[in-house]
JSON list of C-alpha atoms in Angstrom, two decimals:
[
{"chain": "A", "resi": 269, "resn": "UNK", "atom": "CA", "xyz": [-58.22, -2.91, 11.02]},
{"chain": "A", "resi": 270, "resn": "UNK", "atom": "CA", "xyz": [-54.51, -3.21, 11.56]},
{"chain": "A", "resi": 271, "resn": "UNK", "atom": "CA", "xyz": [-54.28, -6.16, 9.16]},
{"chain": "A", "resi": 272, "resn": "UNK", "atom": "CA", "xyz": [-55.95, -4.15, 6.39]},
{"chain": "A", "resi": 273, "resn": "UNK", "atom": "CA", "xyz": [-53.49, -1.30, 6.91]},
{"chain": "A", "resi": 274, "resn": "UNK", "atom": "CA", "xyz": [-50.56, -3.71, 6.84]},
{"chain": "A", "resi": 275, "resn": "UNK", "atom": "CA", "xyz": [-51.86, -5.36, 3.65]},
{"chain": "A", "resi": 276, "resn": "UNK", "atom": "CA", "xyz": [-52.36, -1.97, 1.98]},
{"chain": "A", "resi": 277, "resn": "UNK", "atom": "CA", "xyz": [-48.87, -0.86, 2.97]},
{"chain": "A", "resi": 278, "resn": "UNK", "atom": "CA", "xyz": [-47.39, -4.12, 1.66]},
{"chain": "A", "resi": 279, "resn": "UNK", "atom": "CA", "xyz": [-49.30, -3.63, -1.62]},
{"chain": "A", "resi": 280, "resn": "UNK", "atom": "CA", "xyz": [-47.64, -0.23, -1.99]},
{"chain": "A", "resi": 281, "resn": "UNK", "atom": "CA", "xyz": [-44.14, -1.17, -0.93]},
{"chain": "A", "resi": 282, "resn": "UNK", "atom": "CA", "xyz": [-43.74, -4.80, -2.06]},
{"chain": "A", "resi": 283, "resn": "UNK", "atom": "CA", "xyz": [-46.79, -6.18, -3.85]},
{"chain": "A", "resi": 284, "resn": "UNK", "atom": "CA", "xyz": [-45.20, -9.59, -4.36]},
{"chain": "A", "resi": 285, "resn": "UNK", "atom": "CA", "xyz": [-45.06, -10.26, -0.60]},
{"chain": "A", "resi": 286, "resn": "UNK", "atom": "CA", "xyz": [-48.86, -10.45, -0.37]},
{"chain": "A", "resi": 287, "resn": "UNK", "atom": "CA", "xyz": [-48.94, -13.25, -2.93]},
{"chain": "A", "resi": 288, "resn": "UNK", "atom": "CA", "xyz": [-46.75, -15.54, -0.80]},
{"chain": "A", "resi": 289, "resn": "UNK", "atom": "CA", "xyz": [-48.67, -18.11, 1.25]},
{"chain": "A", "resi": 290, "resn": "UNK", "atom": "CA", "xyz": [-48.64, -17.57, 5.01]},
{"chain": "A", "resi": 291, "resn": "UNK", "atom": "CA", "xyz": [-48.80, -21.32, 5.81]},
{"chain": "A", "resi": 292, "resn": "UNK", "atom": "CA", "xyz": [-45.72, -22.96, 7.36]},
{"chain": "A", "resi": 293, "resn": "UNK", "atom": "CA", "xyz": [-43.44, -24.35, 4.68]},
{"chain": "A", "resi": 294, "resn": "UNK", "atom": "CA", "xyz": [-42.04, -27.35, 6.53]},
{"chain": "A", "resi": 295, "resn": "UNK", "atom": "CA", "xyz": [-44.32, -29.63, 8.52]},
{"chain": "A", "resi": 296, "resn": "UNK", "atom": "CA", "xyz": [-44.08, -33.10, 10.00]},
{"chain": "A", "resi": 297, "resn": "UNK", "atom": "CA", "xyz": [-46.86, -35.64, 10.27]},
{"chain": "A", "resi": 298, "resn": "UNK", "atom": "CA", "xyz": [-48.89, -35.60, 13.47]},
{"chain": "A", "resi": 299, "resn": "UNK", "atom": "CA", "xyz": [-47.52, -37.93, 16.15]},
{"chain": "A", "resi": 300, "resn": "UNK", "atom": "CA", "xyz": [-44.21, -38.38, 14.36]},
{"chain": "A", "resi": 301, "resn": "UNK", "atom": "CA", "xyz": [-42.11, -38.15, 17.51]},
{"chain": "A", "resi": 302, "resn": "UNK", "atom": "CA", "xyz": [-44.53, -40.33, 19.51]},
{"chain": "A", "resi": 303, "resn": "UNK", "atom": "CA", "xyz": [-43.68, -43.40, 17.44]},
{"chain": "A", "resi": 304, "resn": "UNK", "atom": "CA", "xyz": [-40.04, -42.53, 16.83]},
{"chain": "A", "resi": 305, "resn": "UNK", "atom": "CA", "xyz": [-37.71, -45.39, 17.70]},
{"chain": "A", "resi": 306, "resn": "UNK", "atom": "CA", "xyz": [-33.98, -45.80, 17.24]},
{"chain": "A", "resi": 307, "resn": "UNK", "atom": "CA", "xyz": [-32.81, -49.14, 15.92]},
{"chain": "A", "resi": 308, "resn": "UNK", "atom": "CA", "xyz": [-29.59, -50.28, 17.58]},
{"chain": "A", "resi": 309, "resn": "UNK", "atom": "CA", "xyz": [-27.44, -53.17, 16.50]},
{"chain": "A", "resi": 310, "resn": "UNK", "atom": "CA", "xyz": [-27.42, -55.79, 19.30]},
{"chain": "A", "resi": 311, "resn": "UNK", "atom": "CA", "xyz": [-23.63, -56.19, 19.00]},
{"chain": "A", "resi": 312, "resn": "UNK", "atom": "CA", "xyz": [-22.97, -52.54, 19.91]},
{"chain": "A", "resi": 313, "resn": "UNK", "atom": "CA", "xyz": [-24.96, -52.56, 23.17]},
{"chain": "A", "resi": 314, "resn": "UNK", "atom": "CA", "xyz": [-22.23, -54.29, 25.17]},
{"chain": "A", "resi": 315, "resn": "UNK", "atom": "CA", "xyz": [-19.26, -52.27, 23.96]},
{"chain": "A", "resi": 316, "resn": "UNK", "atom": "CA", "xyz": [-17.38, -50.58, 26.76]},
{"chain": "A", "resi": 317, "resn": "UNK", "atom": "CA", "xyz": [-16.01, -47.14, 26.18]},
{"chain": "A", "resi": 318, "resn": "UNK", "atom": "CA", "xyz": [-12.25, -46.73, 26.39]},
{"chain": "A", "resi": 319, "resn": "UNK", "atom": "CA", "xyz": [-10.86, -43.72, 28.13]},
{"chain": "A", "resi": 320, "resn": "UNK", "atom": "CA", "xyz": [-9.01, -41.48, 25.71]},
{"chain": "A", "resi": 321, "resn": "UNK", "atom": "CA", "xyz": [-5.70, -40.29, 27.15]},
{"chain": "A", "resi": 322, "resn": "UNK", "atom": "CA", "xyz": [-5.29, -36.55, 27.63]},
{"chain": "A", "resi": 323, "resn": "UNK", "atom": "CA", "xyz": [-2.22, -35.28, 25.84]},
{"chain": "A", "resi": 324, "resn": "UNK", "atom": "CA", "xyz": [-0.51, -32.20, 27.29]},
{"chain": "A", "resi": 325, "resn": "UNK", "atom": "CA", "xyz": [0.45, -29.56, 24.76]},
{"chain": "A", "resi": 326, "resn": "UNK", "atom": "CA", "xyz": [4.10, -28.56, 24.67]},
{"chain": "A", "resi": 327, "resn": "UNK", "atom": "CA", "xyz": [4.29, -25.55, 26.98]},
{"chain": "A", "resi": 328, "resn": "UNK", "atom": "CA", "xyz": [7.87, -24.62, 26.02]},
{"chain": "A", "resi": 329, "resn": "UNK", "atom": "CA", "xyz": [6.83, -24.08, 22.39]},
{"chain": "A", "resi": 330, "resn": "UNK", "atom": "CA", "xyz": [4.21, -21.61, 23.59]},
{"chain": "A", "resi": 331, "resn": "UNK", "atom": "CA", "xyz": [6.91, -19.65, 25.43]},
{"chain": "A", "resi": 332, "resn": "UNK", "atom": "CA", "xyz": [9.10, -19.58, 22.31]},
{"chain": "A", "resi": 333, "resn": "UNK", "atom": "CA", "xyz": [6.22, -18.10, 20.33]},
{"chain": "A", "resi": 334, "resn": "UNK", "atom": "CA", "xyz": [5.55, -15.46, 22.96]},
{"chain": "A", "resi": 335, "resn": "UNK", "atom": "CA", "xyz": [9.27, -14.63, 23.23]},
{"chain": "A", "resi": 336, "resn": "UNK", "atom": "CA", "xyz": [9.54, -14.21, 19.45]},
{"chain": "A", "resi": 337, "resn": "UNK", "atom": "CA", "xyz": [6.52, -11.90, 19.44]},
{"chain": "A", "resi": 338, "resn": "UNK", "atom": "CA", "xyz": [8.02, -9.80, 22.26]},
{"chain": "A", "resi": 339, "resn": "UNK", "atom": "CA", "xyz": [11.34, -9.49, 20.40]},
{"chain": "A", "resi": 340, "resn": "UNK", "atom": "CA", "xyz": [9.61, -8.37, 17.19]},
{"chain": "A", "resi": 341, "resn": "UNK", "atom": "CA", "xyz": [7.47, -5.90, 19.15]},
{"chain": "A", "resi": 342, "resn": "UNK", "atom": "CA", "xyz": [10.60, -4.51, 20.83]},
{"chain": "A", "resi": 343, "resn": "UNK", "atom": "CA", "xyz": [12.39, -4.04, 17.51]},
{"chain": "A", "resi": 344, "resn": "UNK", "atom": "CA", "xyz": [9.36, -2.21, 16.09]},
{"chain": "A", "resi": 345, "resn": "UNK", "atom": "CA", "xyz": [9.08, 0.04, 19.14]},
{"chain": "A", "resi": 346, "resn": "UNK", "atom": "CA", "xyz": [12.78, 0.92, 19.12]},
{"chain": "A", "resi": 347, "resn": "UNK", "atom": "CA", "xyz": [12.65, 1.57, 15.36]},
{"chain": "A", "resi": 348, "resn": "UNK", "atom": "CA", "xyz": [9.62, 3.81, 15.84]},
{"chain": "A", "resi": 349, "resn": "UNK", "atom": "CA", "xyz": [11.35, 5.83, 18.55]},
{"chain": "A", "resi": 350, "resn": "UNK", "atom": "CA", "xyz": [14.43, 6.22, 16.39]},
{"chain": "A", "resi": 351, "resn": "UNK", "atom": "CA", "xyz": [12.29, 7.34, 13.46]},
{"chain": "A", "resi": 352, "resn": "UNK", "atom": "CA", "xyz": [10.39, 9.87, 15.56]},
{"chain": "A", "resi": 353, "resn": "UNK", "atom": "CA", "xyz": [13.48, 11.23, 17.34]},
{"chain": "A", "resi": 354, "resn": "UNK", "atom": "CA", "xyz": [15.56, 11.87, 14.22]},
{"chain": "A", "resi": 355, "resn": "UNK", "atom": "CA", "xyz": [17.12, 15.32, 14.15]},
{"chain": "A", "resi": 356, "resn": "UNK", "atom": "CA", "xyz": [15.52, 17.76, 11.75]},
{"chain": "A", "resi": 357, "resn": "UNK", "atom": "CA", "xyz": [18.86, 19.12, 10.53]},
{"chain": "A", "resi": 358, "resn": "UNK", "atom": "CA", "xyz": [21.57, 16.71, 9.45]},
{"chain": "A", "resi": 359, "resn": "UNK", "atom": "CA", "xyz": [25.08, 16.84, 10.91]},
{"chain": "A", "resi": 360, "resn": "UNK", "atom": "CA", "xyz": [26.25, 19.03, 8.01]},
{"chain": "A", "resi": 361, "resn": "UNK", "atom": "CA", "xyz": [23.83, 22.00, 7.65]},
{"chain": "A", "resi": 362, "resn": "UNK", "atom": "CA", "xyz": [25.38, 23.08, 4.35]},
{"chain": "A", "resi": 363, "resn": "UNK", "atom": "CA", "xyz": [24.06, 19.90, 2.71]},
{"chain": "A", "resi": 364, "resn": "UNK", "atom": "CA", "xyz": [20.47, 20.52, 3.80]},
{"chain": "A", "resi": 365, "resn": "UNK", "atom": "CA", "xyz": [18.28, 21.85, 0.99]},
{"chain": "A", "resi": 366, "resn": "UNK", "atom": "CA", "xyz": [16.10, 24.70, 2.18]},
{"chain": "A", "resi": 367, "resn": "UNK", "atom": "CA", "xyz": [13.27, 25.42, -0.25]},
{"chain": "A", "resi": 368, "resn": "UNK", "atom": "CA", "xyz": [12.89, 29.00, 1.00]},
{"chain": "A", "resi": 369, "resn": "UNK", "atom": "CA", "xyz": [16.53, 29.73, 0.19]},
{"chain": "A", "resi": 370, "resn": "UNK", "atom": "CA", "xyz": [16.16, 28.17, -3.26]},
{"chain": "A", "resi": 371, "resn": "UNK", "atom": "CA", "xyz": [13.08, 30.30, -3.97]},
{"chain": "A", "resi": 372, "resn": "UNK", "atom": "CA", "xyz": [14.97, 33.47, -3.00]},
{"chain": "A", "resi": 373, "resn": "UNK", "atom": "CA", "xyz": [18.12, 32.49, -4.92]},
{"chain": "A", "resi": 374, "resn": "UNK", "atom": "CA", "xyz": [19.12, 34.49, -8.00]},
{"chain": "A", "resi": 375, "resn": "UNK", "atom": "CA", "xyz": [19.93, 31.87, -10.61]},
{"chain": "A", "resi": 376, "resn": "UNK", "atom": "CA", "xyz": [21.85, 34.25, -12.87]},
{"chain": "A", "resi": 377, "resn": "UNK", "atom": "CA", "xyz": [24.21, 35.24, -10.06]},
{"chain": "A", "resi": 378, "resn": "UNK", "atom": "CA", "xyz": [24.75, 31.60, -9.11]},
{"chain": "A", "resi": 379, "resn": "UNK", "atom": "CA", "xyz": [25.62, 30.63, -12.69]},
{"chain": "A", "resi": 380, "resn": "UNK", "atom": "CA", "xyz": [27.93, 33.64, -13.08]},
{"chain": "A", "resi": 381, "resn": "UNK", "atom": "CA", "xyz": [29.75, 32.59, -9.90]},
{"chain": "A", "resi": 382, "resn": "UNK", "atom": "CA", "xyz": [30.55, 29.16, -11.37]},
{"chain": "A", "resi": 383, "resn": "UNK", "atom": "CA", "xyz": [34.02, 28.73, -12.82]},
{"chain": "A", "resi": 384, "resn": "UNK", "atom": "CA", "xyz": [34.52, 27.70, -16.43]},
{"chain": "A", "resi": 385, "resn": "UNK", "atom": "CA", "xyz": [36.16, 24.50, -15.27]},
{"chain": "A", "resi": 386, "resn": "UNK", "atom": "CA", "xyz": [33.09, 23.57, -13.23]},
{"chain": "A", "resi": 387, "resn": "UNK", "atom": "CA", "xyz": [30.80, 24.22, -16.19]},
{"chain": "A", "resi": 388, "resn": "UNK", "atom": "CA", "xyz": [33.07, 22.20, -18.52]},
{"chain": "A", "resi": 389, "resn": "UNK", "atom": "CA", "xyz": [33.15, 19.32, -16.04]},
{"chain": "A", "resi": 390, "resn": "UNK", "atom": "CA", "xyz": [29.37, 19.38, -15.74]},
{"chain": "A", "resi": 391, "resn": "UNK", "atom": "CA", "xyz": [28.89, 19.38, -19.51]},
{"chain": "A", "resi": 392, "resn": "UNK", "atom": "CA", "xyz": [31.34, 16.49, -19.94]},
{"chain": "A", "resi": 393, "resn": "UNK", "atom": "CA", "xyz": [29.50, 14.45, -17.30]},
{"chain": "A", "resi": 394, "resn": "UNK", "atom": "CA", "xyz": [26.10, 15.36, -18.73]},
{"chain": "A", "resi": 395, "resn": "UNK", "atom": "CA", "xyz": [27.19, 14.31, -22.22]},
{"chain": "A", "resi": 396, "resn": "UNK", "atom": "CA", "xyz": [28.66, 11.08, -20.90]},
{"chain": "A", "resi": 397, "resn": "UNK", "atom": "CA", "xyz": [25.46, 10.23, -19.03]},
{"chain": "A", "resi": 398, "resn": "UNK", "atom": "CA", "xyz": [23.16, 11.19, -21.91]},
{"chain": "A", "resi": 399, "resn": "UNK", "atom": "CA", "xyz": [25.09, 9.16, -24.48]},
{"chain": "A", "resi": 400, "resn": "UNK", "atom": "CA", "xyz": [26.38, 10.29, -27.85]},
{"chain": "A", "resi": 401, "resn": "UNK", "atom": "CA", "xyz": [22.93, 10.39, -29.48]},
{"chain": "A", "resi": 402, "resn": "UNK", "atom": "CA", "xyz": [21.67, 12.89, -26.87]},
{"chain": "A", "resi": 403, "resn": "UNK", "atom": "CA", "xyz": [24.82, 14.97, -26.67]},
{"chain": "A", "resi": 404, "resn": "UNK", "atom": "CA", "xyz": [24.59, 18.75, -26.53]},
{"chain": "A", "resi": 405, "resn": "UNK", "atom": "CA", "xyz": [26.76, 18.95, -29.64]},
{"chain": "A", "resi": 406, "resn": "UNK", "atom": "CA", "xyz": [23.93, 17.65, -31.83]},
{"chain": "A", "resi": 407, "resn": "UNK", "atom": "CA", "xyz": [21.47, 20.44, -30.99]},
{"chain": "A", "resi": 408, "resn": "UNK", "atom": "CA", "xyz": [21.16, 23.44, -33.28]},
{"chain": "A", "resi": 409, "resn": "UNK", "atom": "CA", "xyz": [21.48, 26.93, -31.86]},
{"chain": "A", "resi": 410, "resn": "UNK", "atom": "CA", "xyz": [18.23, 28.19, -33.35]},
{"chain": "A", "resi": 411, "resn": "UNK", "atom": "CA", "xyz": [15.67, 27.15, -35.92]},
{"chain": "A", "resi": 412, "resn": "UNK", "atom": "CA", "xyz": [17.03, 29.48, -38.61]},
{"chain": "A", "resi": 413, "resn": "UNK", "atom": "CA", "xyz": [20.61, 28.22, -38.99]},
{"chain": "A", "resi": 414, "resn": "UNK", "atom": "CA", "xyz": [21.80, 24.64, -39.08]},
{"chain": "A", "resi": 415, "resn": "UNK", "atom": "CA", "xyz": [24.84, 25.47, -36.96]},
{"chain": "A", "resi": 416, "resn": "UNK", "atom": "CA", "xyz": [25.28, 23.13, -33.99]},
{"chain": "A", "resi": 417, "resn": "UNK", "atom": "CA", "xyz": [26.68, 24.04, -30.59]},
{"chain": "A", "resi": 418, "resn": "UNK", "atom": "CA", "xyz": [30.00, 22.41, -31.42]},
{"chain": "A", "resi": 419, "resn": "UNK", "atom": "CA", "xyz": [30.43, 24.59, -34.54]},
{"chain": "A", "resi": 420, "resn": "UNK", "atom": "CA", "xyz": [30.13, 27.94, -32.75]},
{"chain": "A", "resi": 421, "resn": "UNK", "atom": "CA", "xyz": [33.43, 29.73, -32.44]},
{"chain": "A", "resi": 422, "resn": "UNK", "atom": "CA", "xyz": [34.66, 31.36, -29.25]},
{"chain": "A", "resi": 423, "resn": "UNK", "atom": "CA", "xyz": [34.49, 34.82, -30.90]},
{"chain": "A", "resi": 424, "resn": "UNK", "atom": "CA", "xyz": [30.79, 34.31, -31.70]},
{"chain": "A", "resi": 425, "resn": "UNK", "atom": "CA", "xyz": [30.12, 33.25, -28.14]},
{"chain": "A", "resi": 426, "resn": "UNK", "atom": "CA", "xyz": [31.94, 36.30, -26.74]},
{"chain": "A", "resi": 427, "resn": "UNK", "atom": "CA", "xyz": [30.00, 38.55, -29.12]},
{"chain": "A", "resi": 428, "resn": "UNK", "atom": "CA", "xyz": [26.73, 36.95, -27.98]},
{"chain": "A", "resi": 429, "resn": "UNK", "atom": "CA", "xyz": [27.64, 37.38, -24.32]},
{"chain": "A", "resi": 430, "resn": "UNK", "atom": "CA", "xyz": [28.56, 41.04, -24.78]},
{"chain": "A", "resi": 431, "resn": "UNK", "atom": "CA", "xyz": [25.16, 41.89, -26.29]}
]
């Protein structure tokens, strides 16, 4: 009864398995090992075995390997401790960028507080880094006029700023 249930289940799950023969695939003839004989060459029967010398491995080389591993491990551990124990604030707190302070900062006030010399120096450096083809002097003021930044007079700038 169990075999019929197994066969039915195999037919449902994997029908190809029931088509495979259940007979053993590899067989040997009957009495094969009873008549098995090893043929030895008569010259090899009298050979005496030579003792193979035991060679000691170099123990000092093993110690060098272990010492090198310990040194590397020590360097990694010390580096990890130094990385973990770094101070949160650098030695000069004014150089630390605090994102909360930047978010609360009024950009207009900060720009107004800059001196004209600082702005000029920044623009000179920015133009030098950008190259002549990307200079601020090549950009037009607006889409209507073809006047570039370099062509605007100081009076026009003062008039614009007073508006």
